[in-house]
């Protein structure tokens, strides 16, 4: 497995490859969710590259950039075991050299949900993903449904900018008790780990209501919020029942619906989602 630190190294490796290349962009501290993307790439593409980059521009001041968990040696061992061909793990200066001043911004979609709470987040995401797609030139790039809005925003960017890569979205990998895997779960100590189950429980409640014939989105949002309010360690950031592509809130569930939520558990902000009517 090759480990590259510079754009120039990746480009010269890429130029001599024959056959499809799959890219899995990550911020490292890898778990089974990331590895599910790597395995999908390994199954579909002749060559697999993984990027590890904790992208500072998608964190706002006061967010967890400085304490975001990192363990590159462990990540590299996991990726080696998955027979990954190349890892791109650049420095911040390599990706954002002095004088950096160009941004890729998707409008509209990014104002909702995560974007409403984190107004500069998606500009950082789309800028770094556009750079990674241009540097690595993959045939396919793999993203998790865990970050449903990110997936929708990246799909829109690739379409709007005619970026020649196929965006593959893959299902959320969960712990046995329902908690969606996340690098940030490491922040959940003691009672917070148990309290974090309110997210998947609220989603399960939405599914039961929908399966039981409830079509009114407002009723589903209200029941989910009530369930979360019953957990004293939790506070709701948003609960949404929206169109999965436009992210516009639905009144009536008469088509597939993205049910998503962001909840603070103590000092940790967690997100989760499910799609109703598509599984
Ligand atoms: P991150 O390192 O958190 O930026 O995540 C890198 C990629 O892994 C993103 O496309 C995420 O959506 C995906 N991912 C993170 N957690 C999960 C999970 N539990 N299941 C599936 N994909 C995930």
Tab-separated table of C-alpha atoms and ligand atoms in Angstrom:
chain	number	residue	atom	x	y	z
A	1	UNK	CA	0.000	0.000	0.000
A	2	UNK	CA	1.364	3.380	-1.016
A	3	UNK	CA	1.002	6.364	1.319
A	4	UNK	CA	1.119	9.732	-0.408
A	5	UNK	CA	1.507	13.123	1.257
A	6	UNK	CA	1.508	15.399	-1.778
A	7	UNK	CA	-0.797	16.143	-4.694
A	8	UNK	CA	2.084	15.617	-7.115
A	9	UNK	CA	2.747	12.081	-5.817
A	10	UNK	CA	-0.917	11.082	-6.219
A	11	UNK	CA	-1.070	12.516	-9.730
A	12	UNK	CA	2.006	10.671	-10.908
A	13	UNK	CA	0.717	7.365	-9.412
A	14	UNK	CA	-2.711	7.946	-10.992
A	15	UNK	CA	-1.281	8.594	-14.448
A	16	UNK	CA	0.265	5.148	-14.753
A	17	UNK	CA	-2.832	3.186	-13.594
A	18	UNK	CA	-4.915	1.142	-16.016
A	19	UNK	CA	-8.484	0.230	-15.028
A	20	UNK	CA	-11.078	1.833	-12.768
A	21	UNK	CA	-10.104	3.607	-9.583
A	22	UNK	CA	-12.416	3.937	-6.578
A	23	UNK	CA	-11.935	6.701	-3.992
A	24	UNK	CA	-13.178	6.667	-0.400
A	25	UNK	CA	-12.790	10.121	1.191
A	26	UNK	CA	-12.542	10.060	5.009
A	27	UNK	CA	-11.381	12.068	7.982
A	28	UNK	CA	-9.716	8.981	9.456
A	29	UNK	CA	-10.192	7.303	12.840
A	30	UNK	CA	-11.692	4.547	10.769
A	31	UNK	CA	-14.507	2.215	11.792
A	32	UNK	CA	-16.652	-0.429	10.113
A	33	UNK	CA	-18.736	2.282	8.399
A	34	UNK	CA	-15.661	3.529	6.547
A	35	UNK	CA	-14.521	-0.024	5.875
A	36	UNK	CA	-17.895	-0.893	4.317
A	37	UNK	CA	-17.183	1.829	1.728
A	38	UNK	CA	-13.669	0.498	1.170
A	39	UNK	CA	-15.027	-3.032	0.630
A	40	UNK	CA	-17.589	-1.770	-1.884
A	41	UNK	CA	-14.800	-0.018	-3.771
A	42	UNK	CA	-12.608	-3.128	-3.589
A	43	UNK	CA	-15.467	-5.168	-5.123
A	44	UNK	CA	-16.175	-2.716	-7.962
A	45	UNK	CA	-12.867	-1.078	-8.883
A	46	UNK	CA	-9.518	-2.425	-10.002
A	47	UNK	CA	-7.713	0.083	-7.760
A	48	UNK	CA	-8.792	1.600	-4.452
A	49	UNK	CA	-7.582	4.843	-2.921
A	50	UNK	CA	-8.607	6.214	0.479
A	51	UNK	CA	-8.024	9.778	1.572
A	52	UNK	CA	-7.500	10.646	5.219
A	53	UNK	CA	-7.770	14.355	5.865
A	54	UNK	CA	-9.360	16.140	8.805
A	55	UNK	CA	-10.533	19.053	6.731
A	56	UNK	CA	-10.282	22.239	8.808
A	57	UNK	CA	-12.512	24.306	6.522
A	58	UNK	CA	-15.591	22.223	7.316
A	59	UNK	CA	-15.263	22.950	11.052
A	60	UNK	CA	-16.455	26.276	12.440
A	61	UNK	CA	-14.562	28.047	15.239
A	62	UNK	CA	-15.653	26.420	18.496
A	63	UNK	CA	-16.314	23.042	16.880
A	64	UNK	CA	-14.212	19.949	17.609
A	65	UNK	CA	-11.388	20.330	15.034
A	66	UNK	CA	-8.607	20.365	17.651
A	67	UNK	CA	-9.880	17.325	19.515
A	68	UNK	CA	-11.183	15.368	16.505
A	69	UNK	CA	-9.838	11.821	17.078
A	70	UNK	CA	-6.819	10.751	15.038
A	71	UNK	CA	-4.784	7.542	14.835
A	72	UNK	CA	-3.040	7.314	11.497
A	73	UNK	CA	-0.988	4.216	12.299
A	74	UNK	CA	-4.114	2.255	13.183
A	75	UNK	CA	-5.964	3.595	10.101
A	76	UNK	CA	-3.133	2.543	7.792
A	77	UNK	CA	-3.065	-0.969	9.299
A	78	UNK	CA	-6.835	-1.327	8.784
A	79	UNK	CA	-6.583	-0.152	5.170
A	80	UNK	CA	-3.634	-2.420	4.448
A	81	UNK	CA	-5.751	-5.357	5.678
A	82	UNK	CA	-8.502	-4.318	3.207
A	83	UNK	CA	-5.943	-4.433	0.367
A	84	UNK	CA	-6.212	-0.722	-0.360
A	85	UNK	CA	-3.732	0.352	-3.044
A	86	UNK	CA	-3.061	3.909	-1.985
A	87	UNK	CA	-3.744	6.303	0.863
A	88	UNK	CA	-3.635	10.051	0.371
A	89	UNK	CA	-3.002	11.704	3.737
A	90	UNK	CA	-1.951	15.272	2.995
A	91	UNK	CA	-1.043	18.015	5.446
A	92	UNK	CA	-3.313	21.047	5.833
A	93	UNK	CA	-0.657	23.162	4.072
A	94	UNK	CA	-0.651	20.786	1.096
A	95	UNK	CA	-4.423	21.152	0.632
A	96	UNK	CA	-4.630	24.835	1.627
A	97	UNK	CA	-1.389	26.550	0.656
A	98	UNK	CA	-0.845	30.157	1.718
A	99	UNK	CA	-3.134	32.495	-0.196
A	100	UNK	CA	-5.799	29.823	-0.754
A	101	UNK	CA	-8.962	31.713	-1.708
A	102	UNK	CA	-11.139	29.587	-4.008
A	103	UNK	CA	-14.318	27.896	-2.798
A	104	UNK	CA	-16.866	25.524	-4.279
A	105	UNK	CA	-20.336	26.287	-2.981
A	106	UNK	CA	-23.624	24.479	-3.597
A	107	UNK	CA	-26.498	26.856	-2.922
A	108	UNK	CA	-29.951	26.071	-1.570
A	109	UNK	CA	-29.509	22.476	-0.466
A	110	UNK	CA	-26.773	23.536	1.928
A	111	UNK	CA	-28.914	26.109	3.740
A	112	UNK	CA	-31.092	23.415	5.328
A	113	UNK	CA	-30.615	20.878	8.145
A	114	UNK	CA	-26.872	20.615	8.901
A	115	UNK	CA	-26.266	23.828	6.964
A	116	UNK	CA	-28.742	25.748	9.117
A	117	UNK	CA	-26.810	24.739	12.248
A	118	UNK	CA	-23.360	24.843	10.633
A	119	UNK	CA	-23.469	27.640	8.015
A	120	UNK	CA	-19.886	27.274	6.742
A	121	UNK	CA	-19.725	23.469	6.920
A	122	UNK	CA	-20.732	22.460	3.403
A	123	UNK	CA	-18.556	25.042	1.690
A	124	UNK	CA	-15.625	23.276	3.324
A	125	UNK	CA	-16.939	19.855	2.373
A	126	UNK	CA	-17.629	20.656	-1.285
A	127	UNK	CA	-14.333	22.468	-1.702
A	128	UNK	CA	-12.286	19.596	-0.311
A	129	UNK	CA	-14.294	16.912	-2.138
A	130	UNK	CA	-13.952	18.810	-5.443
A	131	UNK	CA	-10.201	19.019	-4.856
A	132	UNK	CA	-9.944	15.320	-3.953
A	133	UNK	CA	-11.943	14.267	-7.027
A	134	UNK	CA	-9.712	16.397	-9.226
A	135	UNK	CA	-6.489	15.176	-7.642
A	136	UNK	CA	-7.370	11.465	-7.537
A	137	UNK	CA	-9.567	11.315	-10.686
A	138	UNK	CA	-11.613	8.288	-9.544
A	139	UNK	CA	-14.184	6.507	-11.710
A	140	UNK	CA	-16.306	6.091	-8.581
A	141	UNK	CA	-16.324	7.838	-5.204
A	142	UNK	CA	-17.989	6.238	-2.191
A	143	UNK	CA	-19.956	8.058	0.505
A	144	UNK	CA	-22.071	6.893	3.449
A	145	UNK	CA	-25.786	7.529	3.791
A	146	UNK	CA	-24.864	8.388	7.403
A	147	UNK	CA	-24.187	11.905	6.116
A	148	UNK	CA	-27.321	12.025	3.974
A	149	UNK	CA	-27.191	15.738	3.259
A	150	UNK	CA	-23.495	15.564	2.383
A	151	UNK	CA	-24.305	12.820	-0.110
A	152	UNK	CA	-27.106	14.910	-1.666
A	153	UNK	CA	-24.849	17.985	-1.826
A	154	UNK	CA	-21.920	16.071	-3.371
A	155	UNK	CA	-24.238	14.509	-5.978
A	156	UNK	CA	-25.505	17.973	-6.870
A	157	UNK	CA	-21.982	19.408	-7.113
A	158	UNK	CA	-20.786	16.573	-9.365
A	159	UNK	CA	-23.800	17.009	-11.617
A	160	UNK	CA	-23.576	20.812	-11.764
A	161	UNK	CA	-19.817	20.901	-12.401
A	162	UNK	CA	-19.812	17.907	-14.820
A	163	UNK	CA	-17.255	16.149	-12.670
A	164	UNK	CA	-16.562	12.820	-14.340
A	165	UNK	CA	-17.023	10.492	-11.363
A	166	UNK	CA	-19.895	8.310	-10.251
A	167	UNK	CA	-21.039	8.988	-6.686
A	168	UNK	CA	-22.007	5.817	-4.828
A	169	UNK	CA	-24.045	6.084	-1.605
A	170	UNK	CA	-23.979	3.166	0.833
A	171	UNK	CA	-26.097	2.236	3.879
A	172	UNK	CA	-25.432	3.261	7.472
A	173	UNK	CA	-23.452	0.735	9.519
A	174	UNK	CA	-24.680	0.503	13.131
A	175	UNK	CA	-23.650	-1.010	16.440
A	176	UNK	CA	-25.722	-4.009	17.547
A	177	UNK	CA	-27.852	-1.719	19.746
A	178	UNK	CA	-28.636	0.676	16.882
A	179	UNK	CA	-26.102	3.491	17.405
A	180	UNK	CA	-24.781	4.610	14.009
A	181	UNK	CA	-21.006	4.210	13.872
A	182	UNK	CA	-19.165	7.522	13.952
A	183	UNK	CA	-15.624	8.590	14.750
A	184	UNK	CA	-17.245	11.019	17.214
A	185	UNK	CA	-18.743	8.147	19.250
A	186	UNK	CA	-15.388	8.074	21.052
A	187	UNK	CA	-16.581	11.240	22.858
A	188	UNK	CA	-19.510	9.329	24.403
A	189	UNK	CA	-18.481	8.281	27.890
A	190	UNK	CA	-20.614	6.533	30.490
A	191	UNK	CA	-24.254	7.574	30.478
A	192	UNK	CA	-23.843	9.521	27.247
A	193	UNK	CA	-23.311	6.274	25.322
A	194	UNK	CA	-26.655	4.939	26.576
A	195	UNK	CA	-28.387	8.288	26.028
A	196	UNK	CA	-27.124	8.361	22.415
A	197	UNK	CA	-29.547	5.561	21.617
A	198	UNK	CA	-32.351	8.149	21.486
A	199	UNK	CA	-31.352	8.925	17.898
A	200	UNK	CA	-31.880	5.429	16.504
A	201	UNK	CA	-34.910	4.956	18.767
A	202	UNK	CA	-36.515	8.109	17.387
A	203	UNK	CA	-35.877	6.856	13.841
A	204	UNK	CA	-37.372	3.462	14.721
A	205	UNK	CA	-40.433	5.261	16.078
A	206	UNK	CA	-40.786	7.190	12.815
A	207	UNK	CA	-40.614	3.932	10.899
A	208	UNK	CA	-43.244	2.282	13.120
A	209	UNK	CA	-45.567	5.251	12.662
A	210	UNK	CA	-45.066	5.230	8.910
A	211	UNK	CA	-45.549	1.451	8.740
A	212	UNK	CA	-48.712	1.930	10.795
A	213	UNK	CA	-50.108	4.267	8.155
A	214	UNK	CA	-49.257	7.711	9.568
A	215	UNK	CA	-48.743	10.045	6.599
A	216	UNK	CA	-48.599	13.398	8.360
A	217	UNK	CA	-44.949	14.443	8.668
A	218	UNK	CA	-45.731	16.895	11.459
A	219	UNK	CA	-47.094	14.094	13.651
A	220	UNK	CA	-43.924	12.047	13.113
A	221	UNK	CA	-41.636	14.989	13.918
A	222	UNK	CA	-43.623	15.740	17.081
A	223	UNK	CA	-43.479	12.158	18.383
A	224	UNK	CA	-39.762	11.934	17.655
A	225	UNK	CA	-39.109	15.197	19.511
A	226	UNK	CA	-41.172	14.003	22.479
A	227	UNK	CA	-39.149	10.780	22.649
A	228	UNK	CA	-35.871	12.729	22.603
A	229	UNK	CA	-37.101	15.248	25.201
A	230	UNK	CA	-37.713	12.342	27.575
A	231	UNK	CA	-33.932	11.754	27.669
A	232	UNK	CA	-32.490	14.384	30.034
A	233	UNK	CA	-28.965	14.204	28.556
A	234	UNK	CA	-30.250	14.932	25.039
A	235	UNK	CA	-31.210	18.185	23.354
A	236	UNK	CA	-32.671	18.375	19.849
A	237	UNK	CA	-30.949	20.445	17.207
A	238	UNK	CA	-33.385	19.478	14.433
A	239	UNK	CA	-35.789	16.711	13.459
A	240	UNK	CA	-36.690	16.635	9.793
A	241	UNK	CA	-38.923	14.663	7.438
A	242	UNK	CA	-37.897	15.822	3.978
A	243	UNK	CA	-37.561	14.947	0.324
A	244	UNK	CA	-34.258	12.987	0.053
A	245	UNK	CA	-33.034	14.935	-3.005
A	246	UNK	CA	-34.201	18.510	-2.398
A	247	UNK	CA	-34.299	18.279	1.436
A	248	UNK	CA	-37.505	20.332	1.395
A	249	UNK	CA	-39.688	19.441	4.398
A	250	UNK	CA	-42.679	17.265	3.541
A	251	UNK	CA	-46.195	17.778	4.812
A	252	UNK	CA	-47.430	14.408	3.677
A	253	UNK	CA	-45.370	11.259	3.284
A	254	UNK	CA	-46.539	10.334	-0.194
A	255	UNK	CA	-43.087	9.433	-1.569
A	256	UNK	CA	-39.736	8.301	-0.088
A	257	UNK	CA	-38.888	10.534	2.865
A	258	UNK	CA	-35.540	11.249	4.510
A	259	UNK	CA	-36.075	11.321	8.259
A	260	UNK	CA	-33.013	12.934	9.794
A	261	UNK	CA	-32.034	14.431	13.094
A	262	UNK	CA	-29.198	16.107	14.968
A	263	UNK	CA	-29.086	15.786	18.730
A	264	UNK	CA	-26.625	16.967	21.336
A	265	UNK	CA	-25.742	14.411	23.961
A	266	UNK	CA	-23.798	16.281	26.616
A	267	UNK	CA	-21.073	18.042	24.597
A	268	UNK	CA	-21.338	15.762	21.557
A	269	UNK	CA	-23.430	16.533	18.496
A	270	UNK	CA	-24.659	13.383	16.735
A	271	UNK	CA	-26.588	12.921	13.481
A	272	UNK	CA	-28.537	9.971	12.134
A	273	UNK	CA	-31.197	9.295	9.508
A	274	UNK	CA	-33.290	6.742	7.702
A	275	UNK	CA	-35.251	6.743	4.464
A	276	UNK	CA	-38.910	5.778	4.725
A	277	UNK	CA	-40.565	4.151	1.751
A	278	UNK	CA	-37.352	2.981	0.125
A	279	UNK	CA	-36.402	-0.101	2.181
B	1	LIG	P1	-15.963	10.846	7.958
B	1	LIG	O1	-14.628	10.223	8.190
B	1	LIG	O2	-16.821	10.916	9.185
B	1	LIG	O3	-15.894	12.127	7.187
B	1	LIG	O4	-16.737	9.818	7.018
B	1	LIG	C1	-16.185	9.410	5.794
B	1	LIG	C2	-17.231	8.664	5.007
B	1	LIG	O5	-17.689	7.540	5.758
B	1	LIG	C3	-18.476	9.535	4.724
B	1	LIG	O6	-18.933	9.284	3.408
B	1	LIG	C4	-19.449	9.034	5.752
B	1	LIG	O7	-20.803	9.191	5.379
B	1	LIG	C5	-19.081	7.562	5.836
B	1	LIG	N1	-19.562	7.012	7.101
B	1	LIG	C6	-19.335	7.497	8.345
B	1	LIG	N2	-19.987	6.755	9.261
B	1	LIG	C7	-20.644	5.788	8.585
B	1	LIG	C8	-21.507	4.715	8.969
B	1	LIG	N3	-21.836	4.485	10.241
B	1	LIG	N4	-22.008	3.921	7.994
B	1	LIG	C9	-21.688	4.140	6.694
B	1	LIG	N5	-20.886	5.129	6.268
B	1	LIG	C10	-20.367	5.949	7.198
